[in-house]
CSV table of C-alpha atoms in Angstrom, one decimal:
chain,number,residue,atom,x,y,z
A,1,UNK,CA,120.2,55.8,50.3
A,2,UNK,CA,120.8,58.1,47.5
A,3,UNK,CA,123.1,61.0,47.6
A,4,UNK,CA,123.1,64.3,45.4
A,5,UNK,CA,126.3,65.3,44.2
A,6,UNK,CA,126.2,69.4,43.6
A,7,UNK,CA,128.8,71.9,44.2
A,8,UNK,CA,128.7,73.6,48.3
A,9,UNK,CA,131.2,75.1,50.6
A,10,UNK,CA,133.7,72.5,52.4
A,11,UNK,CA,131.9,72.1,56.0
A,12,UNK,CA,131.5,69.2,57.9
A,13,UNK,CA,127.8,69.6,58.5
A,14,UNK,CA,124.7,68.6,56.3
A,15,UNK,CA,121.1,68.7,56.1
A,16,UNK,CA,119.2,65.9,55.5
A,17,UNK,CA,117.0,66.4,52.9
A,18,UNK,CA,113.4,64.7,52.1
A,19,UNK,CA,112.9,63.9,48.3
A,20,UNK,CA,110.2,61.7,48.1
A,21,UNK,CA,108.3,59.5,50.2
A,22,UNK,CA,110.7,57.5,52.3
A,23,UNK,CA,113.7,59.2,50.5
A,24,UNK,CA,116.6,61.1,52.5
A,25,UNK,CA,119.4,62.7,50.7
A,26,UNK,CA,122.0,64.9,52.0
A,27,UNK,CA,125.2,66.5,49.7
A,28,UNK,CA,128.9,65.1,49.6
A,29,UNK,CA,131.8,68.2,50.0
A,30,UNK,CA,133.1,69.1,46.7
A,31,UNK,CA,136.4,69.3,46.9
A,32,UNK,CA,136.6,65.3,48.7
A,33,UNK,CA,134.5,64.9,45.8
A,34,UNK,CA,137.2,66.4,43.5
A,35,UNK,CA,140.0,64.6,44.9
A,36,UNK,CA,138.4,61.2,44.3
A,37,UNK,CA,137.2,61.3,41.1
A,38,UNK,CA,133.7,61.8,41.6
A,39,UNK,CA,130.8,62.4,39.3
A,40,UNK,CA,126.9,61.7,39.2
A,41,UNK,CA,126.1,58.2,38.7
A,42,UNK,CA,129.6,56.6,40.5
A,43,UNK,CA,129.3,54.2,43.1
A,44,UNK,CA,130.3,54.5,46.6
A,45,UNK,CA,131.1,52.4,49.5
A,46,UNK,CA,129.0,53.3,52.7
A,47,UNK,CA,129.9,51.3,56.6
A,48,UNK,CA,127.6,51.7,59.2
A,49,UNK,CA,129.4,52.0,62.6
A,50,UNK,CA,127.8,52.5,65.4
A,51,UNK,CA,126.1,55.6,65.0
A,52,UNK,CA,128.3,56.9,62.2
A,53,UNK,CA,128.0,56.4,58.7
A,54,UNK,CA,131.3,56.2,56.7
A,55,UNK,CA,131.7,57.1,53.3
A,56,UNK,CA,134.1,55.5,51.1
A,57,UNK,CA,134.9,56.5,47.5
A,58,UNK,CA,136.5,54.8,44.7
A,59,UNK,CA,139.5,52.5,45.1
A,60,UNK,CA,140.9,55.5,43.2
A,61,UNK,CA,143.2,57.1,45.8
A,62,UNK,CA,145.7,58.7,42.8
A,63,UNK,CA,149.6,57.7,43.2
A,64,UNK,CA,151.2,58.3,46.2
A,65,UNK,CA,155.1,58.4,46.1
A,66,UNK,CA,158.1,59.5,48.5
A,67,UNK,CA,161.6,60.7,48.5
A,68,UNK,CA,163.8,59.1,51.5
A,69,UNK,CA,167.6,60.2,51.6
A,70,UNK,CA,169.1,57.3,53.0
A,71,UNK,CA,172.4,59.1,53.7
A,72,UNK,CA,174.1,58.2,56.7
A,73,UNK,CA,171.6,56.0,57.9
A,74,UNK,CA,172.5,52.9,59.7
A,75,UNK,CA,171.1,49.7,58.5
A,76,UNK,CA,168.5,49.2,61.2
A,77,UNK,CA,167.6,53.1,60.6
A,78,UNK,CA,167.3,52.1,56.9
A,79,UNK,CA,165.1,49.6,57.8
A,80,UNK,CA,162.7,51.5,59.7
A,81,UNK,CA,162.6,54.3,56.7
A,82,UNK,CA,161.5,52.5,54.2
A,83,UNK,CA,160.1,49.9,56.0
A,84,UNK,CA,157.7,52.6,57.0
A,85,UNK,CA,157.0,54.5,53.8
A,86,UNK,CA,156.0,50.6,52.5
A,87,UNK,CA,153.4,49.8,55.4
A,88,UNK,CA,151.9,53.3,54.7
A,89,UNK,CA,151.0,52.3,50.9
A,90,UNK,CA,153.3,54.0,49.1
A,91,UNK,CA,153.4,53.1,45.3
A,92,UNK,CA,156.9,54.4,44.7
A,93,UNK,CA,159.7,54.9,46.8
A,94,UNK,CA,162.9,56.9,45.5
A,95,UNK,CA,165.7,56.5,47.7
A,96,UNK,CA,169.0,58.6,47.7
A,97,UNK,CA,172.7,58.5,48.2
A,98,UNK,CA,175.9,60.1,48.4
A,99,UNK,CA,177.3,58.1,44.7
A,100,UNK,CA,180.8,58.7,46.3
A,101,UNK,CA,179.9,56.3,49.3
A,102,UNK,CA,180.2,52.8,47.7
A,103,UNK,CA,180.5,50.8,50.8
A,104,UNK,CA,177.7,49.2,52.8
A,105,UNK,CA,176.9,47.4,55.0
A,106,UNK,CA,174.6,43.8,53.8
A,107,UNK,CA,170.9,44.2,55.3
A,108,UNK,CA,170.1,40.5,54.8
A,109,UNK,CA,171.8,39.5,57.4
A,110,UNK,CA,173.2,42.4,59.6
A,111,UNK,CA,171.4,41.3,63.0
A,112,UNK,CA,173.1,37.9,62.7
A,113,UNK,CA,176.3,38.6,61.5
A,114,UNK,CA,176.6,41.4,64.3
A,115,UNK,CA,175.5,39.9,67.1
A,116,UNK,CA,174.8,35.7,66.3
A,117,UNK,CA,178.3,35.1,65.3
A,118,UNK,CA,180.2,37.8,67.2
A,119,UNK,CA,181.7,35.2,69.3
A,120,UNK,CA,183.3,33.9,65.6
A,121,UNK,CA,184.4,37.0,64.7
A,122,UNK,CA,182.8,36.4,61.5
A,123,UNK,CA,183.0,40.0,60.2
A,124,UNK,CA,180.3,42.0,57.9
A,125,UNK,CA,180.1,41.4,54.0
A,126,UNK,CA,180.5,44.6,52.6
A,127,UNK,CA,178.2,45.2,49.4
A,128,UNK,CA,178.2,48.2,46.8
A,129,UNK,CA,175.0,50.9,47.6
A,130,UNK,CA,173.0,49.2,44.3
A,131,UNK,CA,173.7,45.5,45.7
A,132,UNK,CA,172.7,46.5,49.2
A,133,UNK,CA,169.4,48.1,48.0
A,134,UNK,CA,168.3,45.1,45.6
A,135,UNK,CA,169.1,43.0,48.7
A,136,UNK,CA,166.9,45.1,50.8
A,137,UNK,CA,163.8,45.5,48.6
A,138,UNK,CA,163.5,41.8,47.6
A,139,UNK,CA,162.6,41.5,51.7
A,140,UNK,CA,159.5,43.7,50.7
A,141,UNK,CA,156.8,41.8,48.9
A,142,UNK,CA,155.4,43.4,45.5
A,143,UNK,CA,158.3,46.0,45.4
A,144,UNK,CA,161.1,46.0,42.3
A,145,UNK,CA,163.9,48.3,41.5
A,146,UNK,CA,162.9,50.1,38.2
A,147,UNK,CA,165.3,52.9,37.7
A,148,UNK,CA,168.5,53.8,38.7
A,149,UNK,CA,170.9,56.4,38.3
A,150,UNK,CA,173.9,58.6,40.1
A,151,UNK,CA,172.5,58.7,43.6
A,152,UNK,CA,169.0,57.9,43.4
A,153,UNK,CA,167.1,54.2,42.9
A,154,UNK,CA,163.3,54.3,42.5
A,155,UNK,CA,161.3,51.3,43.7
A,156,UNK,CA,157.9,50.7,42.6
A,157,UNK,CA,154.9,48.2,43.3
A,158,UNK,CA,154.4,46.0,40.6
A,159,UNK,CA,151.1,44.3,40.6
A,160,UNK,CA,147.9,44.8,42.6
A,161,UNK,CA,146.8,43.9,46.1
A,162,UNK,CA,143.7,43.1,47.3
A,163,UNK,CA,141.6,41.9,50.3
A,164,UNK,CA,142.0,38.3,49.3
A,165,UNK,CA,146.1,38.6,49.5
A,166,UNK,CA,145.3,39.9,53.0
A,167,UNK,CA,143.5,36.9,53.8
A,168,UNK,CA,146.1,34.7,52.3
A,169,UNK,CA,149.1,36.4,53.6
A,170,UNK,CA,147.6,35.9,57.1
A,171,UNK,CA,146.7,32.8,57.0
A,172,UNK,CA,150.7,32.1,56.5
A,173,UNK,CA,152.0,34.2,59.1
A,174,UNK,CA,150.0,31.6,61.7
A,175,UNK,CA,151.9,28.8,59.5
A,176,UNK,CA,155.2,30.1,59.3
A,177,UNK,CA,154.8,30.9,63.2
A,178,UNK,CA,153.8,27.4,64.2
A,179,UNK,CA,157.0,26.4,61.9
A,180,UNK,CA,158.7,28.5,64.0
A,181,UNK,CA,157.5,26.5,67.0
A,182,UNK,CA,158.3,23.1,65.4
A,183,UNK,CA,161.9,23.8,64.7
A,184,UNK,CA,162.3,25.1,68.2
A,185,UNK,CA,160.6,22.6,69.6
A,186,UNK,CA,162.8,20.2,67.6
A,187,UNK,CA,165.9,21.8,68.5
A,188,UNK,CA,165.2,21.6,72.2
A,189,UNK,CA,164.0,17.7,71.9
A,190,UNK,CA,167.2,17.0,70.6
A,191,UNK,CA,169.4,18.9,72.5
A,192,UNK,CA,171.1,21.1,69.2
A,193,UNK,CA,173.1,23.4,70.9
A,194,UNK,CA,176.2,25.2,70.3
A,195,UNK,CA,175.9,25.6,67.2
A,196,UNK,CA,176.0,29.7,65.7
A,197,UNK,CA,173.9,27.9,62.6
A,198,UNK,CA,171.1,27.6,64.9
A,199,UNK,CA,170.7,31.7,64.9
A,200,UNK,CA,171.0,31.9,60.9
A,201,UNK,CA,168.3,29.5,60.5
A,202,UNK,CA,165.7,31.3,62.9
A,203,UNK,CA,166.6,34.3,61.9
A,204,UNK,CA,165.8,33.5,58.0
A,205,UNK,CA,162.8,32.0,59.4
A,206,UNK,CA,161.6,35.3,61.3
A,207,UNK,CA,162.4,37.1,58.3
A,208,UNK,CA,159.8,35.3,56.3
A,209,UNK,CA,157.1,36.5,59.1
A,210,UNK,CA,158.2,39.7,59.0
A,211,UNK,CA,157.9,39.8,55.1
A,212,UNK,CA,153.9,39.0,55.2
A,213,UNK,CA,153.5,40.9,58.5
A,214,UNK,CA,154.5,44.4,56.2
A,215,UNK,CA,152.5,43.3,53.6
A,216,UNK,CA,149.2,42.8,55.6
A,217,UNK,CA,150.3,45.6,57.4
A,218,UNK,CA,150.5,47.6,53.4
A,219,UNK,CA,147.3,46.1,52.5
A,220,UNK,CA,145.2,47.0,55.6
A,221,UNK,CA,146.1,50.7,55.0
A,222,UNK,CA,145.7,50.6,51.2
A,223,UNK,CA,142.1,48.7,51.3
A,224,UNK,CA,139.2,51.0,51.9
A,225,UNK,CA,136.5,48.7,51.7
A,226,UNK,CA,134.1,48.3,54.1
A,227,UNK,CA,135.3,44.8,54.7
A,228,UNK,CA,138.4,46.4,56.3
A,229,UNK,CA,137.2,49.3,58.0
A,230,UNK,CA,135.6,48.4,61.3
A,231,UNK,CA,138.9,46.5,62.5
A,232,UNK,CA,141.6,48.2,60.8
A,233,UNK,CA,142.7,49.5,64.5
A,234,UNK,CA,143.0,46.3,65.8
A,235,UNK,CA,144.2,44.4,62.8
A,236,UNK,CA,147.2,46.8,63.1
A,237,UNK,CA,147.6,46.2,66.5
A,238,UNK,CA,147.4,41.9,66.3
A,239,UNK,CA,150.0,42.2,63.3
A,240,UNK,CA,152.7,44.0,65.4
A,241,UNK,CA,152.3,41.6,68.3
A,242,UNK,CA,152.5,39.2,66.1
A,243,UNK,CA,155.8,40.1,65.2
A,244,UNK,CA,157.3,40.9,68.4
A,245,UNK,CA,156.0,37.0,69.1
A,246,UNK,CA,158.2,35.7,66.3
A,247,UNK,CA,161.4,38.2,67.1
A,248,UNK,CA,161.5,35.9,70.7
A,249,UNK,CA,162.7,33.0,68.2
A,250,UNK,CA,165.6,34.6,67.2
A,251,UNK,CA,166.5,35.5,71.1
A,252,UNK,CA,166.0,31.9,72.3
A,253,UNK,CA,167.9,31.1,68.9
A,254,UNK,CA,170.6,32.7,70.3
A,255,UNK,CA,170.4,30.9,73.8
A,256,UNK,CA,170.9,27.4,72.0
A,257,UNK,CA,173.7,28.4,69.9
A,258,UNK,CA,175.3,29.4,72.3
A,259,UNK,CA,174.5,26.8,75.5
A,260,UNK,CA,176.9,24.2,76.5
A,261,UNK,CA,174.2,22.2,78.4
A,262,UNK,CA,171.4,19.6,77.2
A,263,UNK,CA,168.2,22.0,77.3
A,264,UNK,CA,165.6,19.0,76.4
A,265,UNK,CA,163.8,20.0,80.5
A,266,UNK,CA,162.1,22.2,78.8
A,267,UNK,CA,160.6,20.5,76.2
A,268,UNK,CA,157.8,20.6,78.3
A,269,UNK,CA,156.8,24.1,78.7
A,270,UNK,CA,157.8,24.8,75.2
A,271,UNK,CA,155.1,22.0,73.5
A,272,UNK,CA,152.2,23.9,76.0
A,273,UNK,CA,153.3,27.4,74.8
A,274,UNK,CA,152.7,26.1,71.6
A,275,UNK,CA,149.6,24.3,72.0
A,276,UNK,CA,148.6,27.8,73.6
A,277,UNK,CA,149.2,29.6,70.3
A,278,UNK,CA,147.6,27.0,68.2
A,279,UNK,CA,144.3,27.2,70.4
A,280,UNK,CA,144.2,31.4,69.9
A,281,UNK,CA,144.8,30.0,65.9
A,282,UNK,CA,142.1,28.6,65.4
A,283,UNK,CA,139.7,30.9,67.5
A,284,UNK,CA,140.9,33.6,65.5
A,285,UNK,CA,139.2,31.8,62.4
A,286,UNK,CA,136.8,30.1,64.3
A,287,UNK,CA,135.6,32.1,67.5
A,288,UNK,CA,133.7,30.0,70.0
A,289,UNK,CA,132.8,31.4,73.3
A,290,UNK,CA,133.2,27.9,75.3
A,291,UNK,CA,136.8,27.2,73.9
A,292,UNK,CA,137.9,30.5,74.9
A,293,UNK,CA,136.7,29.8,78.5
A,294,UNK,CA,139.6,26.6,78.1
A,295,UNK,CA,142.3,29.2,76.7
A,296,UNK,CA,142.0,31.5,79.8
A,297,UNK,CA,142.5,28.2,81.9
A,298,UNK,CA,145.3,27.1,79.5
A,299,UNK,CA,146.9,30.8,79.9
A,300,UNK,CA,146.4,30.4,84.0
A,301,UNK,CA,148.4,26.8,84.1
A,302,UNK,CA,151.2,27.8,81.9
A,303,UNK,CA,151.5,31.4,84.4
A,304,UNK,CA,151.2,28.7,87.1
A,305,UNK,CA,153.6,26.0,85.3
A,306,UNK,CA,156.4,29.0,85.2
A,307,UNK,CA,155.9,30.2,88.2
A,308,UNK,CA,156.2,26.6,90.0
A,309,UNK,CA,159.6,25.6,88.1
A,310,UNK,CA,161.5,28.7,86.9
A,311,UNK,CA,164.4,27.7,88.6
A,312,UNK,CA,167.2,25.6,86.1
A,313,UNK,CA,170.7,25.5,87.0
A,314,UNK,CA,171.4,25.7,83.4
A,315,UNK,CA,170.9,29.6,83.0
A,316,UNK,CA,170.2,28.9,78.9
A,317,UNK,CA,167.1,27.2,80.4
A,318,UNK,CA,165.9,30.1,82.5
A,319,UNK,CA,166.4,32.1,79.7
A,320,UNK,CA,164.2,30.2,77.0
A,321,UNK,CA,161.8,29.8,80.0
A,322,UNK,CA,161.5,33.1,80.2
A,323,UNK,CA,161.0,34.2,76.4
A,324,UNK,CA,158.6,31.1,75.8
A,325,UNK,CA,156.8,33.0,78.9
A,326,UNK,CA,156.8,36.2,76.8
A,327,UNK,CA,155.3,34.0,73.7
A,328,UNK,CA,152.8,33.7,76.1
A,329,UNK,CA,152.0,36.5,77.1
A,330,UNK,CA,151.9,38.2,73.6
A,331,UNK,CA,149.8,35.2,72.5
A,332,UNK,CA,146.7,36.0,75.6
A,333,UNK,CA,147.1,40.0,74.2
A,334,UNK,CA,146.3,38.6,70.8
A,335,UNK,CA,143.3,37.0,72.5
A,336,UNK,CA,142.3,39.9,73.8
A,337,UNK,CA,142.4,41.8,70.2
A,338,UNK,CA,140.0,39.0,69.0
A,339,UNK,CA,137.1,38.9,71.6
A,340,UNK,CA,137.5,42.9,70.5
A,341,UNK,CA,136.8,42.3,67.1
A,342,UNK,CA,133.5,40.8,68.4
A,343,UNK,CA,132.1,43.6,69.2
């Protein structure tokens, strides 16, 4: 449908006006106009939605940077910061610092060091404020350092992103979460316990989820397509469970590192949990009515399955009982996020 692009007052209501036979036109405001660029012959993107008709312009959004002072923050509170400002789409982030503070924490590996290995006293590498950021933006796909100076270092996306990377990246979240599974499942099979390595190693592994989970998470809110627009919501919502799914790793990580028993009875119960997962997989690229009717029964004999034999005299059992439970459960609310995409 055509659109006439002429200068009005900013409301939110239009007329629809008849030019020609089977022609209905109505006018765009001026100053969204403005901000996007705008002008008579450009192409925009329109989604139908129900009964609502979105309007997307250019992929021309301008440059949208941010100032975080990470003074005094703790390392998870740095974290979240910028962690935040990258999700949101920001092209450049400038972060600053007291330059008489030269001693910080390493963000790489704070979670493990603190609480994996506290048993080992193994204490916290201390890094210098430029060696700490560099370490904490290389987490972040697409970001580089490119300026620095006496308290301040500015990180900017280099490169594009587009729907495709979306597609990719998420496609190797389900990969790197099924490797998650394997090594578990391996670990348990062989009875690899007390060893503090075991929390590194899962850990690292997590990380690399959590790297592609921001950067669909970035993507999903950059895109304006009309590709991405109907399930944006929801795509949000499946990428955080997503991640809490893989952060149970690094708990029952912690369980095997530090048991003192043989685990392998729950072999078991770990192998369904992960068939369970692999089944919502492949629905989520494939959705078929009838093999979602097996899932809910799958999801019904593992609740039944826990509830029968969640008693161990090994306590490290009960516990990775319980958090393959919550792999579980996150993976039948992931479920229900897809049959919502269906409609």
């Amino acid at each position: 449908m055509p659109i006439i692009f002429q200068e009005i007052k900013n409301n939110m209501k239009r007329k629809i006006i008849k030019q020609g036979h089977n022609t209905l036109t109505m006018t765009l405001p001026a100053e969204w106009s403005k901000k996007l660029n705008l002008k008579a012959g450009d192409e925009v993107d329109l989604v139908e939605d129900s009964g609502s008709l979105i309007i997307n312009g250019k992929q021309n959004n301008g440059f949208k940077s941010t100032t975080i002072d990470i003074t005094g923050l703790s390392v998870p509170m740095l974290w979240r910061f910028f962690q935040s400002a990258y999700r949101e789409g920001y092209d450049e982030i400038k972060l600053k610092y007291d330059p008489n503070i030269n001693d910080y924490d390493g963000v790489y590996n704070f979670y493990v060091n603190r609480f994996g290995y506290s048993q080992e006293k193994e204490g916290q590498t201390k890094k210098s404020v430029l060696d700490m950021i560099s370490e904490l933006v290389n987490r972040f796909i697409g970001m580089e350092v490119i300026d620095c100076g006496e308290g301040y270092c500015v990180i900017r996306e280099m490169g594009d992103i587009s729907s495709k990377e979306f597609d990719n990246s998420l496609r190797r979240i389900f990969l790197l979460i099924l490797d998650l599974f394997d090594k578990m499942i391996d670990l348990i099979g062989k009875n690899k316990i007390g060893d503090m390595g075991i929390c590194k190693t899962l850990y690292t592994m997590d990380i690399n989820v959590d790297r592609f989970i921001d950067y669909c998470c970035r993507i999903n809110n950059k895109i304006r397509d009309s590709s991405f627009q109907k399930n944006k919501p929801v795509m949000f919502s499946t990428l955080y469970i997503m991640e809490l799914l893989g952060d149970e790793f690094k708990y029952m990580g912690t369980h095997l590192a530090r048991s003192k028993k043989k685990v392998d009875e729950i072999l078991d119960f770990a192998e369904k949990v992960k068939d369970h997962f692999e089944m919502y997989y492949h629905l989520f690229y494939k959705f078929d009515r009838e093999k979602v009717i097996k899932f809910g029964e799958n999801d019904f004999n593992i609740y039944n399955d826990h509830s029968k034999r969640n008693v161990s005299k090994n306590k490290d059992v009960q516990s990775l009982r319980s958090h393959l439970m919550q792999v579980s459960k996150f993976t039948f609310v992931l479920m229900e996020l897809r049959i919502e995409m269906e409609f």
